[in-house]
C-alpha positions as a printed Julia matrix, in Angstrom:
728×3 Matrix{Float64}:
 100.1    89.35   48.91
  96.66   88.41   50.34
  95.71   85.76   47.76
  97.97   83.19   46.13
  97.48   80.22   43.83
  99.75   77.18   43.78
  99.45   75.67   40.31
 101.17   72.43   41.4
  98.6    71.66   44.1
  95.81   73.72   42.52
  95.14   75.39   45.9
  94.09   79.0    46.48
  95.23   80.48   49.8
  93.29   83.6    50.77
  95.08   85.29   53.66
  93.09   87.95   55.5
  95.21   89.45   58.29
  95.77   86.38   60.54
  93.31   84.13   58.71
  93.62   81.64   55.86
  90.75   80.48   53.68
  91.72   77.73   51.22
  90.04   76.34   48.1
  91.24   73.4    45.99
  90.44   72.52   42.38
  89.84   68.77   42.28
  90.19   66.39   39.35
  87.24   66.89   37.05
  87.09   70.61   37.83
  85.13   70.33   41.07
  85.82   73.13   43.53
  86.4    71.99   47.12
  86.58   73.9    50.37
  89.96   73.05   51.89
  90.44   75.08   55.09
  89.34   78.13   57.09
  91.0    79.25   60.31
  94.31   80.59   61.61
  96.77   81.6    58.93
  98.55   78.7    57.22
 101.53   78.89   54.88
 100.29   75.82   53.04
  98.1    72.74   53.38
  99.91   69.57   52.29
  97.39   66.92   53.36
  94.77   66.07   50.77
  91.08   65.34   51.18
  90.1    61.87   52.42
  87.68   59.49   50.72
  85.88   56.25   51.59
  86.85   53.13   49.67
  83.2    52.28   49.13
  80.86   55.27   49.61
  77.68   53.31   50.37
  74.39   54.97   49.33
  76.23   58.04   47.98
  76.29   58.36   44.17
  79.61   58.61   42.35
  79.94   60.81   39.26
  80.03   59.15   35.88
  83.6    58.27   34.93
  84.99   58.49   38.48
  86.97   55.72   40.2
  84.07   54.74   42.45
  85.65   56.25   45.57
  84.9    59.9    44.9
  81.41   61.16   45.75
  80.16   64.7    45.99
  78.03   63.64   48.97
  81.15   63.4    51.16
  83.25   66.14   49.59
  83.45   69.66   51.05
  82.16   71.44   47.94
  82.76   75.18   47.78
  79.5    76.08   46.03
  77.34   72.95   46.03
  74.49   72.0    43.69
  71.75   69.44   44.17
  70.95   66.54   41.89
  74.33   65.17   40.78
  75.33   63.27   43.88
  75.55   65.84   46.7
  72.43   65.15   48.75
  72.98   67.89   51.32
  71.61   71.45   51.3
  72.63   73.14   48.02
  73.91   76.69   47.66
  72.0    77.24   44.44
  69.4    75.61   42.22
  68.13   76.4    38.74
  65.17   75.22   36.65
  65.34   74.75   32.9
  62.58   75.07   30.31
  62.17   71.28   30.3
  61.38   71.38   34.01
  64.62   69.75   35.18
  66.62   71.25   38.05
  69.99   69.56   37.51
  73.18   71.55   36.94
  76.87   70.71   37.15
  79.31   73.56   37.68
  83.0    72.94   36.95
  86.05   75.17   37.24
  86.75   77.25   34.13
  89.17   80.03   35.1
  90.12   82.49   37.8
  91.37   86.04   38.24
  93.18   87.66   41.17
  93.01   91.46   41.38
  93.94   94.23   43.79
  91.17   96.02   45.67
  87.49   95.16   45.63
  84.98   95.75   42.81
  81.61   97.31   43.66
  78.43   95.25   43.57
  76.04   96.91   41.14
  72.87   98.08   42.92
  73.73   96.4    46.23
  75.41   97.55   49.44
  78.71   95.88   50.27
  81.98   96.35   52.08
  84.46   98.49   50.18
  88.07   99.6    50.06
  89.43  103.12   49.77
  92.77  101.92   48.41
  93.5    98.87   46.3
  96.24   97.94   48.75
  93.64   97.22   51.46
  92.45   93.95   49.91
  92.71   91.47   47.09
  89.81   89.81   45.28
  89.65   86.35   43.76
  87.04   85.62   41.12
  86.57   81.96   40.19
  84.47   81.25   37.11
  82.46   78.02   37.01
  80.47   76.79   34.0
  77.72   74.3    33.34
  78.49   72.82   29.92
  74.9    71.79   29.18
  73.04   75.04   29.93
  75.71   77.66   29.31
  75.25   78.97   32.86
  78.29   80.88   34.11
  78.73   81.4    37.84
  81.4    83.74   39.2
  82.36   83.23   42.84
  83.88   86.39   44.32
  86.11   86.4    47.43
  87.73   89.49   48.93
  90.44   89.03   51.55
  91.07   92.14   53.66
  94.63   92.95   54.68
  93.78   94.48   58.07
  90.76   92.4    59.11
  90.2    88.68   59.67
  87.34   88.88   57.2
  86.42   87.38   53.84
  83.64   88.97   51.76
  81.83   86.58   49.41
  79.23   87.01   46.69
  78.09   85.21   43.53
  77.13   86.36   40.05
  75.0    84.22   37.74
  75.16   84.85   33.98
  72.98   83.05   31.45
  75.27   82.51   28.46
  73.04   79.8    27.04
  70.44   79.96   24.27
  67.34   79.48   26.44
  65.86   81.19   29.5
  66.35   79.6    32.89
  64.94   80.22   36.34
  67.0    80.72   39.49
  65.27   79.0    42.42
  68.01   79.31   45.03
  70.96   81.74   45.03
  72.8    81.73   48.34
  75.79   83.99   48.82
  78.11   81.62   50.67
  78.44   77.98   51.68
  81.23   76.55   53.87
  81.79   72.88   54.8
  83.46   72.09   58.15
  85.01   68.63   58.77
  83.23   68.1    62.1
  80.22   69.22   64.15
  81.99   70.13   67.39
  80.33   73.53   67.55
  77.54   75.48   69.14
  75.51   77.79   66.92
  74.82   81.34   68.06
  72.12   83.52   66.57
  70.26   86.71   67.5
  66.52   86.19   67.93
  63.52   87.99   69.44
  60.53   90.09   68.48
  59.44   93.69   68.25
  60.74   95.43   71.41
  62.86   92.35   72.26
  65.35   92.29   69.42
  68.66   90.42   69.05
  68.62   88.28   72.16
  71.59   85.93   72.21
  70.59   82.32   71.58
  73.1    79.44   71.67
  72.41   75.78   70.87
  74.55   72.72   70.18
  74.69   71.46   66.61
  72.83   68.22   66.05
  72.32   66.02   63.01
  69.96   67.75   60.6
  69.37   71.41   59.73
  69.37   74.26   62.24
  68.33   77.54   60.69
  67.15   81.1    61.2
  65.33   83.04   58.51
  62.99   85.85   57.6
  59.98   85.59   55.29
  58.66   89.02   56.35
  60.11   91.17   53.56
  62.79   92.62   55.84
  65.67   91.26   57.85
  63.15   91.36   60.76
  62.85   91.73   64.51
  62.55   87.97   64.88
  65.92   86.9    63.43
  69.02   88.79   62.35
  70.88   87.78   59.15
  73.75   86.43   61.23
  74.9    83.15   62.73
  78.19   82.04   64.28
  79.74   78.67   64.97
  81.55   78.5    68.33
  84.03   75.76   69.16
  83.04   73.85   72.29
  85.78   75.57   74.29
  84.97   79.05   72.98
  84.34   81.84   75.47
  84.06   85.58   75.19
  87.86   85.83   75.01
  89.19   82.48   73.76
  88.46   79.75   71.25
  87.52   79.53   67.58
  84.51   81.46   66.32
  83.25   81.65   62.73
  80.79   84.45   61.92
  78.45   84.72   58.91
  76.6    87.98   58.25
  74.55   88.88   55.16
  74.72   92.44   53.8
  71.03   92.46   52.92
  67.8    93.94   54.29
  65.19   91.52   52.93
  64.21   87.86   53.28
  67.21   85.73   54.22
  68.16   82.27   55.43
  71.19   81.24   57.5
  71.59   77.59   58.38
  73.9    74.82   59.53
  73.38   71.24   58.37
  75.11   68.33   60.12
  75.32   65.34   57.81
  75.65   61.59   58.39
  79.43   61.88   58.84
  79.17   64.75   61.35
  80.37   67.27   58.79
  78.76   70.7    59.05
  77.63   72.81   56.09
  76.87   76.47   56.82
  75.12   78.57   54.18
  73.62   82.05   54.05
  71.82   84.16   51.47
  68.48   85.28   50.07
  65.68   83.07   51.4
  64.59   80.69   48.62
  61.08   80.62   50.09
  58.69   82.24   47.59
  61.65   83.39   45.48
  62.58   82.79   41.87
  64.31   84.89   39.22
  63.79   84.59   35.47
  67.09   84.85   33.62
  66.89   85.38   29.86
  69.94   84.72   27.66
  72.53   87.41   28.31
  71.04   88.46   31.66
  72.86   88.33   34.99
  71.9    88.13   38.66
  74.06   89.35   41.53
  73.65   87.93   45.05
  74.11   90.09   48.14
  77.44   89.91   49.93
  78.16   87.67   52.91
  80.87   88.77   55.35
  82.71   85.88   56.99
  84.83   86.58   60.07
  87.13   84.15   61.87
  88.43   84.71   65.39
  90.71   82.59   67.58
  90.09   85.06   70.4
  86.53   84.06   71.14
  83.32   85.89   70.55
  84.8    89.24   71.58
  87.52   88.98   68.95
  84.93   88.27   66.24
  82.78   91.19   67.39
  85.63   93.69   67.34
  86.53   92.63   63.79
  82.95   93.19   62.62
  82.82   96.51   64.51
  85.97   97.92   62.94
  85.19   96.64   59.45
  81.62   97.95   59.48
  82.48  101.3    61.08
  85.05  102.09   58.41
  84.23   99.93   55.37
  80.43   99.49   55.37
  79.35  102.87   56.72
  80.04  105.76   54.35
  79.72  109.5    54.08
  80.32  112.57   56.17
  79.12  111.02   59.45
  81.06  107.77   59.2
  83.91  109.15   61.32
  82.11  112.08   62.98
  80.82  112.01   66.58
  77.03  111.85   66.53
  75.0   114.7    68.09
  73.09  114.45   71.36
  69.41  114.71   70.46
  65.92  114.97   71.87
  63.01  113.35   70.02
  59.42  114.41   70.78
  57.72  111.03   70.06
  57.19  109.71   73.6
  56.76  113.3    74.82
  53.79  114.22   72.61
  53.03  111.37   70.2
  50.72  112.93   67.55
  49.46  115.75   69.8
  51.73  118.77   69.44
  51.9   122.37   68.29
  54.82  124.5    67.19
  54.76  126.13   70.63
  54.97  122.78   72.43
  57.88  121.68   70.25
  59.65  124.97   70.89
  59.17  124.56   74.65
  60.84  121.13   74.6
  63.65  122.48   72.44
  64.22  125.4    74.82
  64.87  123.01   77.71
  67.02  120.94   75.4
  69.16  123.97   74.73
  69.44  124.59   78.48
  70.65  121.01   78.99
  73.28  121.23   76.23
  71.44  119.06   73.69
  72.51  119.64   70.08
  69.67  118.33   67.88
  65.87  118.37   68.02
  64.0   115.66   66.08
  60.35  116.08   65.06
  58.75  112.65   64.89
  55.51  111.32   63.36
  52.48  113.56   62.86
  53.84  116.67   61.1
  52.39  115.92   57.61
  49.08  115.47   55.78
  46.15  115.12   58.2
  48.12  112.91   60.54
  46.46  113.06   63.98
  46.8   109.3    64.54
  48.23  106.3    62.7
  45.17  105.83   60.48
  45.91  108.29   57.68
  48.23  110.38   55.53
  51.31  108.22   54.91
  52.35  109.17   51.4
  51.1   112.75   51.76
  54.46  114.33   52.44
  53.31  117.93   52.84
  53.11  119.92   56.06
  50.09  119.62   58.37
  49.08  123.3    58.58
  46.65  122.59   61.4
  49.58  121.78   63.7
  52.18  123.94   62.03
  50.21  126.89   60.57
  53.36  128.73   59.55
  54.9   125.69   57.93
  57.94  123.58   58.59
  60.28  126.44   57.77
  58.94  128.46   60.73
  59.46  125.57   63.18
  62.97  124.9    61.89
  63.81  128.58   62.29
  62.53  128.57   65.9
  64.71  125.57   66.71
  67.73  127.05   64.94
  67.37  130.28   66.93
  68.0   128.13   69.99
  71.25  127.01   68.35
  69.92  123.48   67.88
  70.03  121.45   64.68
  66.7   120.18   63.31
  65.77  116.64   62.32
  62.61  115.03   61.02
  60.86  111.64   60.81
  59.71  109.99   57.56
  58.13  106.66   56.67
  58.65  106.84   52.9
  57.99  103.18   52.06
  54.41  103.25   53.34
  51.03  104.48   52.18
  47.77  104.92   54.1
  44.51  103.92   52.39
  43.22  107.23   53.76
  45.63  109.45   51.83
  45.57  111.6    48.73
  48.36  109.49   47.25
  46.4   106.23   47.61
  43.24  107.77   46.21
  45.25  108.87   43.15
  47.3   105.67   42.78
  45.65  102.64   44.44
  47.82  100.32   42.33
  51.05  101.74   43.79
  51.05   99.42   46.8
  52.14   95.81   46.97
  49.03   93.74   46.2
  47.73   90.67   44.41
  44.75   90.9    42.02
  41.39   89.74   43.41
  42.82   89.42   46.94
  42.3    91.56   50.0
  44.93   94.05   51.1
  45.99   93.28   54.66
  46.8    96.27   56.84
  49.59   96.59   59.37
  49.47   99.65   61.61
  46.63  100.78   59.31
  48.98  101.03   56.33
  50.06   99.36   53.11
  53.51   99.11   51.55
  54.45  101.08   48.46
  55.7    98.96   45.58
  59.4    99.9    45.49
  59.96   97.31   42.76
  58.5   100.0    40.46
  60.74  102.72   39.1
  57.9   105.26   38.87
  57.03  104.81   42.56
  60.67  105.12   43.62
  61.16  108.28   41.58
  57.99  109.89   42.97
  59.07  109.22   46.55
  62.54  110.6    45.82
  60.94  113.8    44.54
  58.61  114.15   47.55
  61.44  113.66   50.05
  63.74  115.97   48.12
  61.12  118.73   48.22
  60.86  118.5    52.02
  64.6   118.22   52.64
  65.22  121.18   50.34
  62.54  123.33   51.98
  64.45  123.98   55.2
  67.89  123.38   56.74
  67.28  119.82   57.98
  70.35  117.98   59.28
  68.92  114.61   60.43
  66.34  112.12   59.14
  64.82  109.19   60.99
  63.71  106.76   58.25
  61.04  104.37   59.57
  59.32  101.24   58.2
  56.52   99.94   60.39
  55.11   96.72   58.98
  55.99   93.41   57.38
  55.01   92.38   53.86
  51.86   90.53   52.88
  50.15   90.03   49.49
  53.56   90.4    47.85
  52.85   91.2    44.22
  53.43   94.0    41.73
  51.07   95.44   39.13
  54.08   96.07   36.87
  55.58   92.58   36.74
  54.41   89.76   34.42
  53.21   86.48   35.98
  56.52   84.64   35.53
  58.34   87.38   37.48
  55.94   87.83   40.43
  58.2    85.84   42.78
  60.92   88.43   42.11
  58.86   91.17   43.77
  60.3    90.98   47.31
  63.9    91.13   46.1
  63.11   93.83   43.52
  61.55   95.82   46.37
  64.85   95.72   48.28
  66.76   96.73   45.15
  64.33   99.63   44.72
  64.81  100.63   48.34
  68.58  100.64   47.89
  68.17  102.77   44.76
  66.08  105.32   46.68
  68.5   105.37   49.6
  71.53  105.76   47.35
  69.86  108.64   45.51
  68.64  110.5    48.58
  71.78  110.09   50.7
  73.95  111.18   47.76
  71.72  114.19   47.08
  71.75  115.27   50.75
  75.23  114.32   52.03
  75.04  116.79   54.93
  72.07  114.95   56.48
  72.65  112.31   59.17
  70.27  109.45   58.33
  69.12  106.95   60.96
  67.23  103.85   59.86
  64.36  102.39   61.83
  61.81   99.64   61.37
  59.59   99.63   64.4
  62.91  100.01   66.17
  65.32   97.21   65.29
  63.35   95.33   62.62
  65.89   96.11   59.91
  69.17   96.32   61.81
  71.53   94.87   59.23
  74.73   95.84   57.39
  72.75   96.56   54.21
  71.04   99.51   55.88
  74.28  100.67   57.53
  75.77  101.15   54.07
  73.33  104.04   53.51
  72.6   105.14   57.08
  75.43  104.91   59.64
  73.11  104.35   62.59
  69.9   102.5    63.42
  67.24  102.96   66.08
  68.13   99.89   68.13
  64.67   99.13   69.51
  61.36  100.82   70.22
  61.83   99.46   73.74
  63.65  102.19   75.66
  63.44  100.56   79.1
  66.96  100.58   80.54
  66.73   97.04   81.92
  65.47   95.58   78.65
  68.11   97.55   76.78
  70.87   95.67   78.67
  70.05   92.54   76.66
  69.11   94.32   73.43
  72.3    96.4    73.26
  74.49   93.51   74.46
  73.06   91.21   71.77
  73.34   93.85   69.06
  77.02   94.31   69.93
  77.76   90.71   68.94
  77.94   91.94   65.32
  77.21   95.65   65.03
  79.36   98.6    66.18
  78.27  100.86   69.01
  78.32  103.82   66.6
  75.38  102.16   64.83
  73.13  102.01   67.93
  70.61  104.73   68.78
  69.93  104.78   72.56
  67.64  107.24   74.36
  66.57  108.15   77.86
  62.77  107.89   78.0
  60.11  108.54   80.63
  59.54  106.55   83.81
  57.36  104.57   84.19
  58.6   103.25   80.86
  55.98  103.35   78.09
  56.74   99.81   76.89
  56.98   97.8    80.13
  55.86  100.21   82.86
  59.11   99.88   84.82
  60.38  102.65   87.1
  64.12  103.2    86.8
  66.21  106.13   87.95
  67.29  108.86   85.55
  70.88  107.94   86.37
  70.46  104.31   85.29
  68.55  105.29   82.18
  71.36  107.7    81.33
  74.21  105.25   81.98
  72.7   102.62   79.68
  71.74  105.09   76.96
  75.24  106.59   77.01
  76.46  103.19   75.77
  75.22  104.15   72.29
  74.32  107.26   70.28
  72.86  109.22   73.17
  69.62  111.18   73.31
  66.35  111.8    75.11
  62.82  110.86   74.14
  60.51  112.45   76.69
  59.02  115.81   77.63
  61.99  117.8    78.88
  59.69  120.67   79.85
  58.36  118.48   82.69
  61.79  117.92   84.26
  62.26  119.09   87.84
  65.22  121.3    88.65
  67.0   118.26   90.12
  66.38  116.25   86.95
  67.63  119.12   84.83
  70.89  119.25   86.75
  71.42  115.51   86.37
  70.57  115.66   82.65
  73.02  118.57   82.19
  75.7   116.41   83.78
  74.78  113.45   81.54
  74.93  115.54   78.38
  78.25  117.14   79.36
  79.73  113.78   80.31
  78.6   112.16   77.08
  80.16  114.93   75.01
  83.45  114.15   76.77
  83.28  110.4    76.18
  81.26  110.0    72.97
  84.21  109.56   70.63
  85.43  106.75   72.86
  81.95  105.17   73.08
  81.22  105.46   69.39
  84.65  104.57   68.0
  86.58  102.8    70.77
  87.19   99.07   71.15
  84.24   97.39   72.86
  84.61   94.6    75.43
  81.77   92.64   76.99
  82.4    91.85   80.69
  79.21   90.37   82.19
  76.44   88.72   80.19
  72.88   89.81   81.12
  71.54   86.59   79.56
  73.41   84.56   82.18
  72.77   86.42   85.41
  71.56   89.44   87.36
  74.32   91.74   86.15
  75.59   93.25   82.93
  78.84   95.06   82.22
  80.85   96.27   79.25
  83.62   98.73   78.56
  85.08  100.95   75.86
  88.84  101.28   75.4
  90.69  103.82   73.27
  92.78  102.47   70.42
  95.94  103.64   72.18
  94.71  102.23   75.54
  95.05  105.64   77.17
  91.48  105.82   78.42
  88.49  103.61   79.08
  84.88  103.73   80.24
  83.24  100.96   82.26
  79.47  100.54   82.58
  78.07   98.1    85.15
  74.42   97.4    85.94
  72.7    95.18   88.47
  69.05   94.38   87.78
  67.63   93.24   91.14
  68.93   94.02   94.61
  70.58   91.17   96.49
  70.16   90.97  100.29
  73.41   90.97  102.27
  75.2    91.19   98.93
  78.67   89.59   98.86
  81.7    91.61   97.85
  82.75   91.19   94.25
  85.24   92.52   91.71
  84.91   93.19   88.01
  87.79   92.1    85.8
  88.42   94.59   83.01
  89.81   93.97   79.53
  91.8    95.64   76.78
  94.0    97.83   79.0
  97.77   98.26   78.98
  98.99   95.82   81.64
 102.22   97.8    82.15
 100.48  101.14   82.67
  98.78  102.75   85.66
  95.28  104.19   85.41
  93.48  106.75   87.54
  89.77  106.41   88.23
  88.49  109.86   87.27
  85.53  109.79   89.67
  87.59  108.88   92.8
  91.23  109.68   92.04
  92.19  106.09   92.88
  95.25  104.86   90.96
  95.44  101.22   89.85
  97.64   99.19   87.54
  96.32   97.93   84.25
  97.45   94.44   85.22
  95.58   94.68   88.53
  92.42   95.92   86.83
  92.46   93.06   84.3
  93.75   90.13   86.32
  92.45   90.89   89.82
  89.64   93.32   88.99
  88.17   96.48   90.44
  85.8    96.35   93.41
  82.17   96.8    92.39
  80.29   99.37   94.47
  77.58   98.6    97.02
  74.42   99.61   95.14
  71.11  100.01   96.95
  67.83   99.04   95.33
  66.74   97.48   92.06
  67.85   98.63   88.59
  71.08  100.31   89.62
  74.09  101.25   87.51
  77.66  102.46   87.81
  79.8   104.27   85.25
  83.46  105.04   85.73
  86.23  106.52   83.62
  89.86  105.47   83.54
  92.76  107.52   82.25
  96.31  106.27   81.85
  98.84  108.0    84.09
 101.66  109.48   82.01
């Protein structure tokens, strides 16, 4: 049994694989966080209290020793004695913001209920997990709050979410509705987060905890390039392979906050959820509000152990549909080859070379619709540009299919250009505020997906295109952040709900479209990695990792992304050299080795390849087809950190340890370079392995404990890829 309740001690013990998460009901009905870490049979020691809690209020009727300000509260409020960061806050009609939630009841059930209208982890059998729902009530307002915890049997993961129900007689306003809060009894941690910008996403950032609040957040309307909805606490002795690590990841694609507060007693409170900045939600009597889900992962095997738990859980229980377990096709995308300037003949020429190289899918990017010759018009006009494609999309798809290639297409359905037929017909369909200007980003505005009529119209437009021809892949883009966030359809007291309602509308559109077209492989994109989060992976099993395709920059981007997200979620392409983002010249081999550490493809003009380049690309495509199941679904181990030196390395190991792939890269050449070895991970120490490229036979123990000699590489930006197979 995953979840138990001891009525004598009033302690819940949630056991997820090798993890325990414990909650205690205190006298007075307060809910306290008791423990989170390696699996415990029980916890016999009680919470500790000061004899005289100076400057910390004590609840009315208490013995004077108990104060909420020093108690590890499971879902804390503000205003009744706990002076730290609250998990939630409400406002009543009289203007007050005080609430007092106490334990009412609980239920333990098999499996995991769905979250209505929101993406979340799931189970396929009830035996995979148990769920605890604890009901709290505020006696004055009638507010009911249901805390939901799912403990997974096979993963060291706890999924948490919260449901607010107004069972009172008067409306109330939700001001803050975080999904999870956890109190730790010390501050002996470093905090890791994934930060950056457009074209520099998810760089690993580590800092020691200090007194006060350390936070990452997005106020941009999406999970953002700048910060990912993830933080982790690392014990001071934690490494890639050892030590305690606690991960927090929000299954949400909009504004978020994730933070750690160290209080006056060096206790640490970590919380994560919807960003309360510019947010409120009006809750009439009888109405309910559901928070997004937070996925909490504990590892006693360092950062790598946490990552592999997230990878396996998300690959199999966040991603859904036909392509969840299917190897992803090798593709070529025409964007950096042609940008907006193409004809059907040019596209066919690129596809012909793609066929010669063994590529399986051609993707037509931006510029195929409306009057789209640049980025200044036509978003929202989802009909074929007959100037470029005079015989229509069906003709181009047929040409590509005759080459025995699948066909994919780019959309940006959430956007509208002021210069478009759709905008001229419906200027109120974009996010806007009355009497204010409408800021442009990439010459475009954002459609108001908080509106049902807008969502339904977009669903119809996309359905018409996807039904018009045999399309097997969609790249779904979103190329700007939100400004002037307001909706023409919402009353004044609900305007601060717009950003969250937009995300709910987006999820509704995605659920409808992906259900209607289950045979289509959907890839999400937001200027590259601006919305790389588990919420999007629920609908689309892969994401365009970054618009930056430079192989050297991708070392850090893909390494950082792997901290949380599975390799099967990462799109990675070989692009032109000099690179279009940074101007760097790297070899086709290095570009290929790094791109093969994800969902592999090309994004350049294949028709300009020399014969030598064609031969190398043929080899890359053939090799990737051999190893892609291992890359996309194997266990991933990080070996050398590009944020700490001149080298990067990682490897993929089969679940049965029978084969592995190692990728090593050195950025800058080193004069008179010393000899070095690379220690591998995840192999069978008692087995022997043969290096496929050389025939050399080595023991798994030797490869892991002594290492394999790294090659002597000449020049900057070099790479090395090798395959290992266990000797039977």
